[in-house]
Short mmCIF file of C-alpha atoms in Angstrom, two decimals:
data_model
loop_
_atom_site.label_atom_id
_atom_site.label_comp_id
_atom_site.label_asym_id
_atom_site.label_seq_id
_atom_site.Cartn_x
_atom_site.Cartn_y
_atom_site.Cartn_z
CA MET A 590 24.58 -19.48 -22.94
CA ARG A 591 25.53 -16.86 -20.38
CA GLU A 592 23.71 -14.29 -22.48
CA LEU A 593 20.62 -16.43 -22.60
CA LEU A 594 20.60 -16.88 -18.81
CA THR A 595 20.86 -13.13 -18.34
CA TYR A 596 17.91 -12.59 -20.66
CA VAL A 597 15.93 -15.25 -18.83
CA VAL A 598 16.49 -13.71 -15.40
CA ASN A 599 15.74 -10.29 -16.79
CA GLY A 600 12.60 -11.63 -18.43
CA LEU A 601 11.46 -13.30 -15.22
CA ALA A 602 11.92 -10.08 -13.27
CA VAL A 603 10.00 -8.06 -15.85
CA GLY A 604 7.37 -10.78 -15.96
CA CYS A 605 7.03 -10.56 -12.19
CA GLY A 606 6.20 -6.87 -12.58
CA PHE A 607 3.42 -7.80 -15.03
CA ALA A 608 2.34 -10.56 -12.67
CA LEU A 609 1.83 -8.09 -9.83
CA ILE A 610 -0.28 -5.92 -12.12
CA ALA A 611 -2.23 -9.02 -13.13
CA ALA A 612 -2.67 -9.95 -9.45
CA GLY A 613 -4.27 -6.57 -8.82
CA LEU A 614 -6.61 -7.09 -11.78
CA VAL A 615 -7.52 -10.56 -10.54
CA ALA A 616 -8.15 -9.37 -6.96
CA VAL A 617 -10.46 -6.58 -8.08
CA HIS A 618 -12.23 -8.75 -10.65
CA ARG A 619 -12.79 -11.63 -8.27
CA VAL A 620 -14.53 -9.43 -5.76
CA THR A 621 -16.33 -6.86 -7.91
CA GLY A 622 -16.51 -8.37 -11.39
CA VAL A 623 -14.88 -5.17 -12.66
CA VAL A 624 -11.92 -5.17 -15.04
CA ASN A 625 -9.92 -2.32 -13.58
CA PHE A 626 -8.10 -0.56 -16.39
CA ALA A 627 -6.65 1.96 -13.93
CA GLN A 628 -4.50 -0.84 -12.49
CA GLY A 629 -1.38 0.24 -14.45
CA MET A 630 -1.86 3.78 -13.15
CA PHE A 631 -1.38 2.56 -9.56
CA ALA A 632 2.10 1.31 -10.48
CA VAL A 633 2.92 4.56 -12.25
CA VAL A 634 1.78 6.64 -9.29
CA ALA A 635 3.86 4.53 -6.92
CA GLY A 636 6.97 4.65 -9.13
CA LEU A 637 6.76 8.42 -9.61
CA SER A 638 6.03 9.00 -5.90
CA ALA A 639 8.96 6.86 -4.83
CA SER A 640 11.39 8.64 -7.13
CA TRP A 641 10.11 12.02 -5.96
CA LEU A 642 10.28 11.07 -2.26
CA LEU A 643 13.82 9.75 -2.68
CA GLY A 644 14.65 13.07 -4.35
CA THR A 645 13.49 14.93 -1.26
CA GLY A 646 16.01 12.97 0.79
CA LEU A 647 13.75 10.39 2.37
CA PRO A 648 15.68 7.13 2.79
CA HIS A 649 15.11 3.94 0.78
CA GLY A 650 12.50 1.69 2.28
CA LEU A 651 10.50 4.55 3.74
CA SER A 652 10.11 6.16 0.33
CA GLU A 653 9.01 2.95 -1.35
CA GLY A 654 6.66 2.11 1.52
CA ALA A 655 5.06 5.56 1.39
CA ALA A 656 4.76 5.30 -2.40
CA VAL A 657 2.89 1.99 -2.08
CA LEU A 658 0.50 3.66 0.37
CA VAL A 659 -0.06 6.49 -2.12
CA ALA A 660 -0.99 3.84 -4.69
CA ALA A 661 -3.38 2.26 -2.18
CA VAL A 662 -5.08 5.64 -1.76
CA ALA A 663 -5.28 5.91 -5.56
CA GLY A 664 -6.90 2.46 -5.48
CA LEU A 665 -9.45 3.58 -2.92
CA LEU A 666 -10.33 6.72 -4.90
CA THR A 667 -10.69 4.70 -8.10
CA GLY A 668 -12.89 2.22 -6.25
CA LEU A 669 -15.10 4.97 -4.83
CA LEU A 670 -15.63 6.40 -8.31
CA ALA A 671 -16.11 3.03 -9.98
CA ILE A 672 -18.29 1.12 -7.53
CA GLY A 673 -19.07 3.53 -4.70
CA ARG A 674 -22.60 4.06 -5.92
CA ARG A 675 -24.73 1.00 -5.30
CA GLY A 676 -26.14 -0.55 -8.43
CA THR A 677 -23.28 0.37 -10.77
CA THR A 678 -22.84 -2.53 -13.17
CA PRO A 679 -19.34 -3.98 -13.64
CA GLN A 680 -19.48 -2.84 -17.26
CA SER A 681 -20.11 0.80 -16.35
CA ALA A 682 -17.48 0.57 -13.65
CA LEU A 683 -14.97 -0.63 -16.25
CA ILE A 684 -15.58 2.52 -18.30
CA VAL A 685 -15.13 4.61 -15.15
CA THR A 686 -11.74 2.99 -14.49
CA LEU A 687 -10.67 3.80 -18.05
CA GLY A 688 -11.69 7.40 -17.45
CA VAL A 689 -9.85 7.52 -14.14
CA GLY A 690 -6.72 6.16 -15.85
CA VAL A 691 -6.78 8.93 -18.45
CA LEU A 692 -7.61 11.63 -15.90
CA ALA A 693 -4.64 10.45 -13.85
CA TYR A 694 -2.32 11.42 -16.75
CA ALA A 695 -3.20 15.06 -16.21
CA VAL A 696 -2.67 14.84 -12.47
CA GLU A 697 0.64 13.01 -12.85
CA ILE A 698 1.96 15.54 -15.38
CA VAL A 699 1.02 18.44 -13.14
CA VAL A 700 2.63 16.85 -10.07
CA TRP A 701 5.68 15.09 -11.50
CA GLY A 702 6.12 16.45 -15.04
CA ASP A 703 6.12 14.43 -18.24
CA GLN A 704 9.71 13.17 -18.16
CA PRO A 705 10.50 9.55 -17.29
CA ARG A 706 11.75 9.06 -13.75
CA SER A 707 13.69 6.32 -12.15
CA PHE A 708 15.61 5.61 -8.99
CA PRO A 709 18.28 3.11 -8.05
CA GLY A 710 17.07 -0.17 -6.65
CA LEU A 711 19.03 -2.69 -4.61
CA PRO A 712 22.68 -2.18 -5.51
CA GLY A 713 25.12 -4.94 -6.44
CA SER A 714 24.69 -8.32 -7.96
CA VAL A 715 24.77 -11.93 -6.93
CA SER A 716 26.39 -14.78 -8.79
CA VAL A 717 23.89 -17.49 -9.66
CA ALA A 718 25.23 -20.51 -11.56
CA GLY A 719 28.15 -18.46 -12.73
CA VAL A 720 26.02 -15.63 -14.03
CA GLY A 721 25.95 -12.23 -12.36
CA VAL A 722 22.36 -11.38 -11.50
CA GLN A 723 21.34 -7.92 -10.34
CA SER A 724 20.09 -7.96 -6.76
CA GLN A 725 17.08 -5.88 -7.81
CA HIS A 726 16.01 -8.66 -10.18
CA LEU A 727 16.14 -11.17 -7.35
CA LEU A 728 14.22 -8.81 -5.07
CA VAL A 729 11.45 -8.46 -7.66
CA ILE A 730 11.22 -12.22 -8.09
CA ALA A 731 11.24 -12.91 -4.35
CA ALA A 732 8.62 -10.23 -3.59
CA THR A 733 6.36 -11.58 -6.32
CA ALA A 734 6.70 -15.14 -5.04
CA VAL A 735 5.69 -14.07 -1.53
CA THR A 736 2.79 -11.95 -2.79
CA PHE A 737 1.37 -14.76 -4.90
CA ALA A 738 1.74 -17.31 -2.13
CA LEU A 739 -0.30 -15.06 0.16
CA LEU A 740 -2.90 -14.25 -2.48
CA THR A 741 -3.57 -17.80 -3.60
CA THR A 742 -3.79 -18.99 0.00
CA PHE A 743 -6.14 -16.17 0.82
CA PHE A 744 -8.57 -16.58 -2.07
CA GLY A 745 -8.28 -20.33 -2.43
CA ARG A 746 -8.16 -21.65 1.08
CA THR A 747 -9.79 -19.24 3.52
CA TYR A 748 -13.45 -18.55 4.13
CA LEU A 749 -12.84 -14.80 4.09
CA GLY A 750 -11.39 -15.20 0.60
CA LYS A 751 -14.46 -17.21 -0.32
CA ALA A 752 -16.68 -14.51 1.13
CA LEU A 753 -14.92 -11.94 -1.04
CA THR A 754 -15.31 -14.14 -4.10
CA ALA A 755 -18.98 -14.55 -3.22
CA CYS A 756 -19.46 -10.80 -3.70
CA ALA A 757 -18.80 -11.01 -7.43
CA SER A 758 -20.44 -14.40 -7.85
CA ASN A 759 -23.81 -13.32 -6.47
CA PRO A 760 -23.88 -9.87 -4.86
CA TYR A 761 -27.57 -10.21 -4.01
CA ALA A 762 -27.13 -13.38 -2.01
CA ALA A 763 -23.90 -12.08 -0.51
CA ARG A 764 -25.73 -9.14 1.04
CA VAL A 765 -28.31 -11.50 2.48
CA ILE A 766 -25.70 -13.28 4.53
CA GLY A 767 -24.34 -10.08 5.94
CA ILE A 768 -21.56 -9.26 3.52
CA ASP A 769 -21.17 -5.54 2.86
CA VAL A 770 -20.57 -5.94 -0.86
CA THR A 771 -19.61 -2.32 -1.52
CA ARG A 772 -17.12 -2.24 1.33
CA MET A 773 -15.57 -5.52 0.22
CA GLY A 774 -15.30 -4.11 -3.30
CA LEU A 775 -13.53 -1.02 -1.99
CA LEU A 776 -11.20 -3.26 0.00
CA ALA A 777 -10.41 -5.12 -3.21
CA PHE A 778 -9.58 -1.83 -4.92
CA VAL A 779 -7.28 -0.90 -2.04
CA LEU A 780 -5.64 -4.31 -2.38
CA GLY A 781 -5.36 -3.67 -6.12
CA GLY A 782 -3.71 -0.33 -5.34
CA LEU A 783 -1.24 -1.98 -2.96
CA LEU A 784 -0.35 -4.66 -5.51
CA GLY A 785 0.01 -2.07 -8.27
CA GLY A 786 2.12 0.04 -5.96
CA VAL A 787 4.43 -2.86 -5.13
CA ALA A 788 4.78 -3.52 -8.86
CA GLY A 789 5.61 0.15 -9.45
CA VAL A 790 8.34 0.52 -6.85
CA LEU A 791 9.92 -2.79 -7.83
CA VAL A 792 9.91 -2.24 -11.59
CA THR A 793 10.87 1.42 -11.77
CA PRO A 794 14.58 0.76 -11.02
CA LEU A 795 14.58 -1.73 -13.91
CA ARG A 796 12.76 0.44 -16.43
CA PRO A 797 12.27 4.20 -16.02
CA ILE A 798 8.62 5.05 -15.60
CA SER A 799 6.58 7.96 -16.93
CA PHE A 800 2.94 8.96 -16.87
CA ASP A 801 2.05 6.84 -19.89
CA THR A 802 3.93 3.70 -18.87
CA ASP A 803 0.62 2.38 -17.58
CA VAL A 804 -0.28 1.36 -21.14
CA THR A 805 2.58 -1.14 -21.34
CA LEU A 806 1.86 -2.35 -17.83
CA ILE A 807 -1.88 -2.77 -18.27
CA VAL A 808 -1.60 -4.43 -21.70
CA ASN A 809 0.83 -7.01 -20.34
CA GLY A 810 -0.92 -7.35 -17.00
CA PHE A 811 -4.29 -7.75 -18.66
CA ALA A 812 -2.95 -10.37 -21.07
CA ALA A 813 -1.57 -12.30 -18.10
CA ALA A 814 -4.78 -11.95 -16.11
CA VAL A 815 -6.85 -13.16 -19.06
CA PHE A 816 -4.55 -16.17 -19.22
CA GLY A 817 -5.93 -16.97 -15.77
CA SER A 818 -9.51 -16.18 -16.86
CA LEU A 819 -9.27 -13.04 -14.70
CA GLY A 820 -9.89 -15.18 -11.64
CA ARG A 821 -6.92 -17.45 -11.12
CA ALA A 822 -3.84 -15.82 -9.73
CA GLY A 823 -1.62 -18.85 -10.30
CA LEU A 824 -2.34 -19.05 -14.03
CA ALA A 825 -1.99 -15.28 -14.32
CA LEU A 826 1.51 -15.61 -12.86
CA VAL A 827 2.42 -18.22 -15.48
CA GLY A 828 1.06 -15.97 -18.22
CA ALA A 829 2.99 -12.97 -16.93
CA LEU A 830 6.27 -14.87 -16.73
CA LEU A 831 5.83 -16.16 -20.30
CA LEU A 832 5.19 -12.62 -21.50
CA GLY A 833 8.20 -11.26 -19.64
CA LEU A 834 10.41 -13.99 -21.08
CA ALA A 835 9.13 -13.49 -24.62
CA GLU A 836 9.75 -9.76 -24.46
CA SER A 837 13.14 -10.07 -22.85
CA LEU A 838 14.32 -12.62 -25.39
CA ALA A 839 12.95 -10.54 -28.25
CA ALA A 840 14.76 -7.50 -26.92
CA GLY A 841 17.95 -9.48 -26.30
CA TYR A 842 18.06 -10.81 -29.83
CA GLY A 843 17.47 -7.47 -31.47
CA TYR A 844 13.72 -6.90 -31.66
CA ALA A 845 13.48 -4.44 -28.79
CA ALA A 846 11.27 -2.09 -30.78
CA TYR A 847 8.55 -4.72 -31.02
CA GLN A 848 8.06 -5.47 -27.31
CA LEU A 849 4.59 -3.98 -27.02
CA GLU A 850 3.49 -5.57 -30.28
CA ILE A 851 4.60 -8.95 -28.99
CA ALA A 852 2.55 -8.44 -25.83
CA LEU A 853 -0.48 -7.32 -27.82
CA GLY A 854 -0.15 -10.23 -30.22
CA LEU A 855 0.08 -12.73 -27.39
CA MET A 856 -2.87 -11.10 -25.64
CA LEU A 857 -4.99 -11.44 -28.78
CA VAL A 858 -4.07 -15.10 -29.12
CA ILE A 859 -4.90 -15.76 -25.46
CA MET A 860 -8.21 -13.91 -25.66
CA VAL A 861 -9.29 -15.73 -28.81
CA VAL A 862 -8.42 -19.08 -27.24
CA GLN A 863 -10.09 -18.21 -23.94
CA SER A 864 -13.27 -16.92 -25.56
CA THR A 865 -13.83 -20.24 -27.29
CA ARG A 866 -13.71 -22.06 -23.98
CA ARG A 867 -16.82 -22.68 -21.93
CA THR A 868 -16.75 -19.63 -19.71
CA SER A 869 -16.56 -16.15 -21.13
CA VAL A 870 -13.89 -13.73 -20.06
CA LEU A 871 -16.19 -11.67 -17.90
CA GLU A 872 -17.65 -14.54 -15.95
CA GLU A 873 -16.24 -16.24 -12.95
CA PRO A 874 -14.90 -19.58 -14.12
CA ALA A 875 -17.09 -22.38 -12.84
CA MET B 1089 -40.31 -9.91 17.56
CA LEU B 1090 -40.80 -8.66 14.02
CA SER B 1091 -43.13 -5.76 13.61
CA VAL B 1092 -44.14 -4.34 10.25
CA LYS B 1093 -46.25 -1.18 10.36
CA GLY B 1094 -47.92 0.41 7.36
CA VAL B 1095 -45.21 -0.56 4.90
CA SER B 1096 -45.72 0.27 1.23
CA ARG B 1097 -43.75 -0.08 -1.92
CA SER B 1098 -44.83 0.88 -5.41
CA PHE B 1099 -43.26 0.36 -8.80
CA GLY B 1100 -44.11 3.05 -11.32
CA GLY B 1101 -47.27 4.06 -9.47
CA VAL B 1102 -48.50 0.50 -8.99
CA TYR B 1103 -48.47 -0.74 -5.42
CA ALA B 1104 -46.77 -4.12 -4.98
CA VAL B 1105 -47.21 -3.85 -1.23
CA ARG B 1106 -49.65 -1.36 0.28
CA GLU B 1107 -49.95 -0.38 3.95
CA VAL B 1108 -49.04 -3.84 5.15
CA SER B 1109 -48.84 -4.34 8.92
CA LEU B 1110 -48.11 -7.51 10.78
CA ASP B 1111 -46.62 -8.59 14.10
CA ILE B 1112 -44.82 -11.84 14.58
CA ALA B 1113 -44.20 -13.22 18.05
CA GLU B 1114 -40.91 -14.77 19.17
CA GLY B 1115 -40.82 -18.42 18.17
CA GLU B 1116 -43.82 -18.18 15.89
CA VAL B 1117 -44.08 -19.81 12.47
CA ARG B 1118 -45.96 -17.40 10.27
CA GLY B 1119 -47.28 -18.47 6.92
CA VAL B 1120 -47.75 -15.88 4.17
CA ILE B 1121 -49.99 -16.93 1.32
CA GLY B 1122 -51.72 -15.26 -1.56
CA PRO B 1123 -52.20 -15.61 -5.29
CA ASN B 1124 -49.45 -14.77 -7.76
CA GLY B 1125 -48.59 -11.09 -7.68
CA ALA B 1126 -50.02 -10.65 -4.19
CA GLY B 1127 -46.78 -9.04 -3.01
CA LYS B 1128 -45.35 -11.89 -0.94
CA SER B 1129 -41.85 -11.76 -2.39
CA THR B 1130 -41.84 -7.96 -2.35
CA LEU B 1131 -42.76 -8.06 1.34
CA PHE B 1132 -39.82 -10.39 1.99
CA SER B 1133 -37.46 -8.09 0.08
CA LEU B 1134 -38.68 -5.15 2.15
CA ILE B 1135 -37.95 -7.07 5.36
CA THR B 1136 -34.47 -8.21 4.23
CA GLY B 1137 -33.62 -4.76 2.88
CA HIS B 1138 -33.13 -5.64 -0.78
CA LEU B 1139 -35.89 -3.19 -1.54
CA ALA B 1140 -36.38 0.11 0.26
CA ALA B 1141 -39.88 0.80 1.53
CA ASP B 1142 -41.62 3.96 0.35
CA GLY B 1143 -43.03 4.39 3.83
CA GLY B 1144 -43.80 2.63 7.07
CA ALA B 1145 -41.73 1.10 9.84
CA ILE B 1146 -40.09 -2.28 10.36
CA SER B 1147 -38.67 -3.30 13.74
CA LEU B 1148 -36.76 -6.35 14.81
CA GLY B 1149 -37.14 -6.65 18.57
CA SER B 1150 -36.78 -3.09 19.78
CA GLU B 1151 -34.64 -2.00 16.87
CA ARG B 1152 -35.91 -0.05 13.87
CA ILE B 1153 -34.42 -1.62 10.77
CA GLU B 1154 -36.27 -0.16 7.79
CA ARG B 1155 -33.44 2.19 6.90
CA LEU B 1156 -30.59 -0.28 7.37
CA PRO B 1157 -28.90 -1.82 4.31
CA ALA B 1158 -29.43 -5.53 3.69
CA HIS B 1159 -26.10 -6.70 5.09
CA ARG B 1160 -26.69 -4.88 8.38
CA ARG B 1161 -30.10 -6.50 8.77
CA ALA B 1162 -28.51 -9.88 8.05
CA ARG B 1163 -26.04 -9.25 10.84
CA LEU B 1164 -28.90 -8.47 13.20
CA GLY B 1165 -30.26 -11.93 12.49
CA VAL B 1166 -32.55 -11.67 9.47
CA SER B 1167 -31.80 -14.62 7.18
CA ILE B 1168 -33.50 -15.63 3.96
CA ALA B 1169 -33.50 -18.64 1.68
CA PHE B 1170 -34.61 -17.46 -1.73
CA GLN B 1171 -37.04 -19.11 -4.02
CA GLY B 1172 -34.68 -18.94 -6.98
CA ALA B 1173 -31.22 -20.40 -7.04
CA ARG B 1174 -28.89 -17.90 -5.43
CA VAL B 1175 -25.74 -19.93 -5.13
CA PHE B 1176 -22.11 -18.94 -5.31
CA ARG B 1177 -20.87 -20.78 -8.37
CA GLY B 1178 -17.38 -22.14 -8.48
CA MET B 1179 -17.56 -23.13 -4.82
CA THR B 1180 -18.53 -26.38 -3.20
CA VAL B 1181 -21.75 -26.82 -1.28
CA ARG B 1182 -19.86 -26.74 2.02
CA GLU B 1183 -18.05 -23.52 1.05
CA ASN B 1184 -21.35 -21.92 0.10
CA VAL B 1185 -22.74 -22.73 3.51
CA MET B 1186 -19.56 -21.61 5.29
CA VAL B 1187 -19.79 -18.21 3.64
CA GLY B 1188 -23.15 -17.91 5.40
CA ALA B 1189 -21.31 -17.55 8.69
CA HIS B 1190 -19.37 -14.57 7.40
CA GLY B 1191 -21.23 -12.04 9.52
CA ARG B 1192 -20.17 -13.86 12.68
CA THR B 1193 -16.44 -13.93 12.07
CA ARG B 1194 -13.90 -11.48 13.30
CA ALA B 1195 -10.50 -12.45 11.91
CA GLY B 1196 -9.38 -10.01 9.25
CA PHE B 1197 -7.56 -10.15 5.95
CA ALA B 1198 -4.07 -10.44 7.40
CA ALA B 1199 -5.05 -13.24 9.76
CA ALA B 1200 -6.63 -15.07 6.84
CA ALA B 1201 -3.77 -14.63 4.37
CA LEU B 1202 -1.20 -15.70 6.94
CA ARG B 1203 -3.45 -18.44 8.29
CA LEU B 1204 -2.91 -17.30 11.87
CA PRO B 1205 -4.14 -19.53 14.71
CA ARG B 1206 -7.11 -17.27 15.38
CA HIS B 1207 -8.26 -17.59 11.80
CA ARG B 1208 -7.78 -21.35 11.81
CA ARG B 1209 -9.86 -21.57 14.98
CA ASP B 1210 -12.61 -19.49 13.38
CA GLU B 1211 -12.45 -21.58 10.26
CA ARG B 1212 -12.70 -24.89 12.11
CA GLU B 1213 -15.66 -23.61 14.06
CA ILE B 1214 -17.39 -22.42 10.88
CA ALA B 1215 -16.70 -25.71 9.07
CA ARG B 1216 -18.25 -27.56 12.01
CA ARG B 1217 -21.36 -25.37 11.94
CA ALA B 1218 -21.61 -25.74 8.17
CA ASP B 1219 -21.48 -29.53 8.40
CA GLU B 1220 -24.11 -29.45 11.11
CA ALA B 1221 -26.38 -27.25 8.96
CA LEU B 1222 -25.83 -29.51 5.95
CA GLU B 1223 -26.79 -32.52 8.00
CA ARG B 1224 -29.98 -30.83 9.16
CA VAL B 1225 -31.12 -30.23 5.58
CA GLY B 1226 -29.94 -33.66 4.45
CA LEU B 1227 -27.13 -32.53 2.15
CA THR B 1228 -24.18 -34.16 3.89
CA GLU B 1229 -23.36 -36.38 0.95
CA TRP B 1230 -23.40 -33.40 -1.43
CA ALA B 1231 -21.04 -31.29 0.67
CA GLY B 1232 -17.98 -31.63 -1.56
CA ARG B 1233 -19.77 -31.03 -4.86
CA GLU B 1234 -19.77 -27.90 -6.93
CA ALA B 1235 -22.87 -25.97 -5.83
CA GLY B 1236 -23.90 -24.75 -9.28
CA LEU B 1237 -24.35 -28.34 -10.47
CA LEU B 1238 -26.92 -29.34 -7.84
CA PRO B 1239 -30.55 -29.94 -8.84
CA LEU B 1240 -32.75 -26.95 -8.07
CA GLY B 1241 -34.42 -28.56 -5.04
CA GLN B 1242 -31.02 -29.25 -3.46
CA GLN B 1243 -29.81 -25.76 -4.25
CA ARG B 1244 -32.77 -24.49 -2.26
CA SER B 1245 -32.02 -26.79 0.67
CA MET B 1246 -28.44 -25.55 0.51
CA GLN B 1247 -29.70 -22.00 0.88
CA VAL B 1248 -31.63 -23.05 3.96
CA ALA B 1249 -28.39 -24.50 5.35
CA ARG B 1250 -26.57 -21.29 4.46
CA ALA B 1251 -29.22 -19.24 6.24
CA LEU B 1252 -28.99 -21.50 9.31
CA CYS B 1253 -25.22 -21.24 9.36
CA ALA B 1254 -25.62 -17.50 9.86
CA GLY B 1255 -27.34 -18.21 13.20
CA PRO B 1256 -30.54 -16.27 12.44
CA ARG B 1257 -33.18 -14.89 14.81
CA LEU B 1258 -35.71 -14.60 12.02
CA LEU B 1259 -35.66 -17.03 9.11
CA LEU B 1260 -37.52 -16.16 5.92
CA LEU B 1261 -38.28 -19.08 3.63
CA ASP B 1262 -39.48 -18.13 0.14
CA GLU B 1263 -41.30 -21.14 -1.31
CA PRO B 1264 -38.89 -23.67 0.16
CA ALA B 1265 -41.00 -26.66 -0.84
CA SER B 1266 -41.48 -25.98 -4.53
CA GLY B 1267 -39.55 -28.37 -6.72
CA LEU B 1268 -39.05 -30.86 -3.92
CA ARG B 1269 -40.22 -34.46 -4.13
CA ALA B 1270 -42.67 -35.79 -1.56
CA ALA B 1271 -40.00 -37.31 0.68
CA GLU B 1272 -37.87 -34.16 0.56
CA ARG B 1273 -40.93 -32.06 1.30
CA GLU B 1274 -41.61 -34.24 4.33
CA ALA B 1275 -38.02 -33.81 5.50
CA LEU B 1276 -38.33 -30.04 5.10
CA ALA B 1277 -41.52 -30.00 7.17
CA THR B 1278 -39.76 -31.97 9.89
CA LEU B 1279 -36.84 -29.53 9.78
CA ILE B 1280 -39.16 -26.53 10.15
CA GLU B 1281 -40.86 -28.20 13.12
CA GLU B 1282 -37.48 -28.88 14.72
CA LEU B 1283 -36.41 -25.28 14.19
CA ARG B 1284 -39.60 -24.03 15.77
CA ALA B 1285 -39.07 -26.36 18.70
CA GLY B 1286 -35.62 -24.75 19.01
CA GLY B 1287 -37.30 -21.35 19.37
CA LEU B 1288 -36.50 -19.88 15.94
CA THR B 1289 -38.99 -17.40 14.46
CA ILE B 1290 -39.88 -18.32 10.89
CA MET B 1291 -41.78 -16.65 8.05
CA LEU B 1292 -42.87 -18.99 5.33
CA VAL B 1293 -44.09 -18.00 1.88
CA GLU B 1294 -45.57 -20.97 0.10
CA HIS B 1295 -47.93 -21.78 -2.73
CA ASP B 1296 -48.81 -25.13 -1.24
CA VAL B 1297 -51.54 -24.08 1.17
CA ALA B 1298 -51.75 -27.52 2.79
CA PHE B 1299 -48.03 -27.34 3.58
CA VAL B 1300 -48.45 -23.93 5.21
CA THR B 1301 -51.57 -24.71 7.21
CA ARG B 1302 -49.85 -27.76 8.63
CA LEU B 1303 -46.78 -25.84 9.84
CA ALA B 1304 -47.86 -22.29 10.56
CA ASP B 1305 -49.13 -21.01 13.90
CA ARG B 1306 -50.76 -18.10 12.12
CA ILE B 1307 -51.27 -17.18 8.50
CA THR B 1308 -51.31 -13.80 6.78
CA VAL B 1309 -53.15 -13.66 3.46
CA LEU B 1310 -52.09 -11.07 0.92
CA ASN B 1311 -53.95 -10.09 -2.19
CA LEU B 1312 -53.00 -7.28 -4.59
CA GLY B 1313 -50.42 -6.03 -2.11
CA GLU B 1314 -52.74 -5.76 0.87
CA VAL B 1315 -53.40 -7.93 3.89
CA ILE B 1316 -56.90 -9.29 3.46
CA THR B 1317 -56.95 -11.41 6.55
CA GLU B 1318 -54.84 -12.90 9.27
CA GLY B 1319 -55.47 -15.67 11.79
CA THR B 1320 -54.95 -19.28 12.68
CA PRO B 1321 -54.99 -21.75 9.80
CA ALA B 1322 -58.53 -22.80 10.64
CA GLU B 1323 -59.78 -19.20 10.74
CA VAL B 1324 -58.11 -18.35 7.47
CA ARG B 1325 -59.48 -21.39 5.70
CA ALA B 1326 -63.00 -20.44 6.76
CA ASP B 1327 -62.67 -16.83 5.60
CA PRO B 1328 -64.79 -16.11 2.50
CA LEU B 1329 -62.42 -13.33 1.40
CA VAL B 1330 -59.61 -15.86 1.08
CA VAL B 1331 -61.73 -18.20 -0.96
CA SER B 1332 -62.73 -15.45 -3.35
CA ALA B 1333 -59.16 -14.15 -3.69
CA TYR B 1334 -57.94 -17.61 -4.61
CA LEU B 1335 -60.79 -18.28 -6.98
CA GLY B 1336 -60.33 -14.87 -8.53
CA ALA B 1337 -63.93 -13.80 -7.88
CA ALA B 1338 -64.57 -10.07 -7.56
CA SER B 1339 -65.46 -9.14 -4.02
#
């Protein structure tokens, strides 16, 4: 029982990491219609930056904060390449983000090397229902909860969120009412970078991160985002937590080697189910 | 108020709009008519900034706008209700109209996400304006419905409400009456008259010539991308060039 609880908490924390990646995907997709496959890269950049900054002697907090900002800059650059030129279709932009993700490998290897890096997170543990839970796990879960509360409020209940959503829904009409669609899209990419960065600095203490960790992150994050039809942050969170739990339980009961396969399998199932529903994956759900 | 001087736009060597000039006075209702393919919609797109002109000048008041992107022109007060359905799906009618006020709001992302007092104040004000605009176009009872599910005529009225919510100086209406039933058409005519009485400058593209001649102070007639005549409704109706353009006779 105690074992199971540990796996569950661990799974939730890992799932929260995926959820933050998914949140970035959802934010960018809602505003631009682009599926941003460079989203995992933002987390990697933030994780590697944080570990490097801590290595230079910068204190905790500052290092993580700076690393998140680096990820936001990466988001802005990706956005400029993907949608900076007016008239780029979401489909072409998607290919650009894939290219940016691969190009980033080279940059990351040059800057930080190809070895996995990590850094200690919040030390200590807290006893919850008689089970010792690492503080870092709780931090990840709490940070994710706050982030999602803000995001769903923003997109669901405020007119500015609606205005951002309008950009993807009908860019032509959005411009007519004074919305700078390109600028809003870039803002969404910066937001995506921030969310990816937060995911990176939170998850790296749990699992060491290297230049190619973005594959695991994006596969899981994308599966979760698709669960929410790429537009609904709340559903994406549910999807991410389920994935995290499934992987953690699989690992706990001796199938650690199959984690990525489990994620891919679940993603396929979700995509097949979603594609048979009324709205297609690439359209805003009605 | 709006001044268009020698504006042209061609597609692949064919002129859709050629050397068009027109001046619209503050508070005027200007009708724009012409047969299909005369360049009416292209002219509107050139004014809103969705198409770039090949040459010529467009000014709003004293400001040159022909090089500004569409969203900047919208913020200066150029609003348009399209002929086709340009709605934001997945949002209610009221939300669609509220988005129209975007250019007038100041509260940023943080204020919105945290629902700060300033944002709430903005939002209340915008909701009030949206409800007012919806009432003017007769869509109050549709306000809570999903916009994409409205009949086409209502979607068009909703766009008029959205344009009004932006607080425009110049309102462009692209065939606002097509697809409306007689009673709705009458209500639209009344609305346009009210808006004119309120001092709003309006440009009206319409196929229904009777509708235009009733509402417009002056009418510009386009054919094959060029202005063939301009004048009061009575003058235009008496112009032989207009008759031949509409009947398709070679002049």
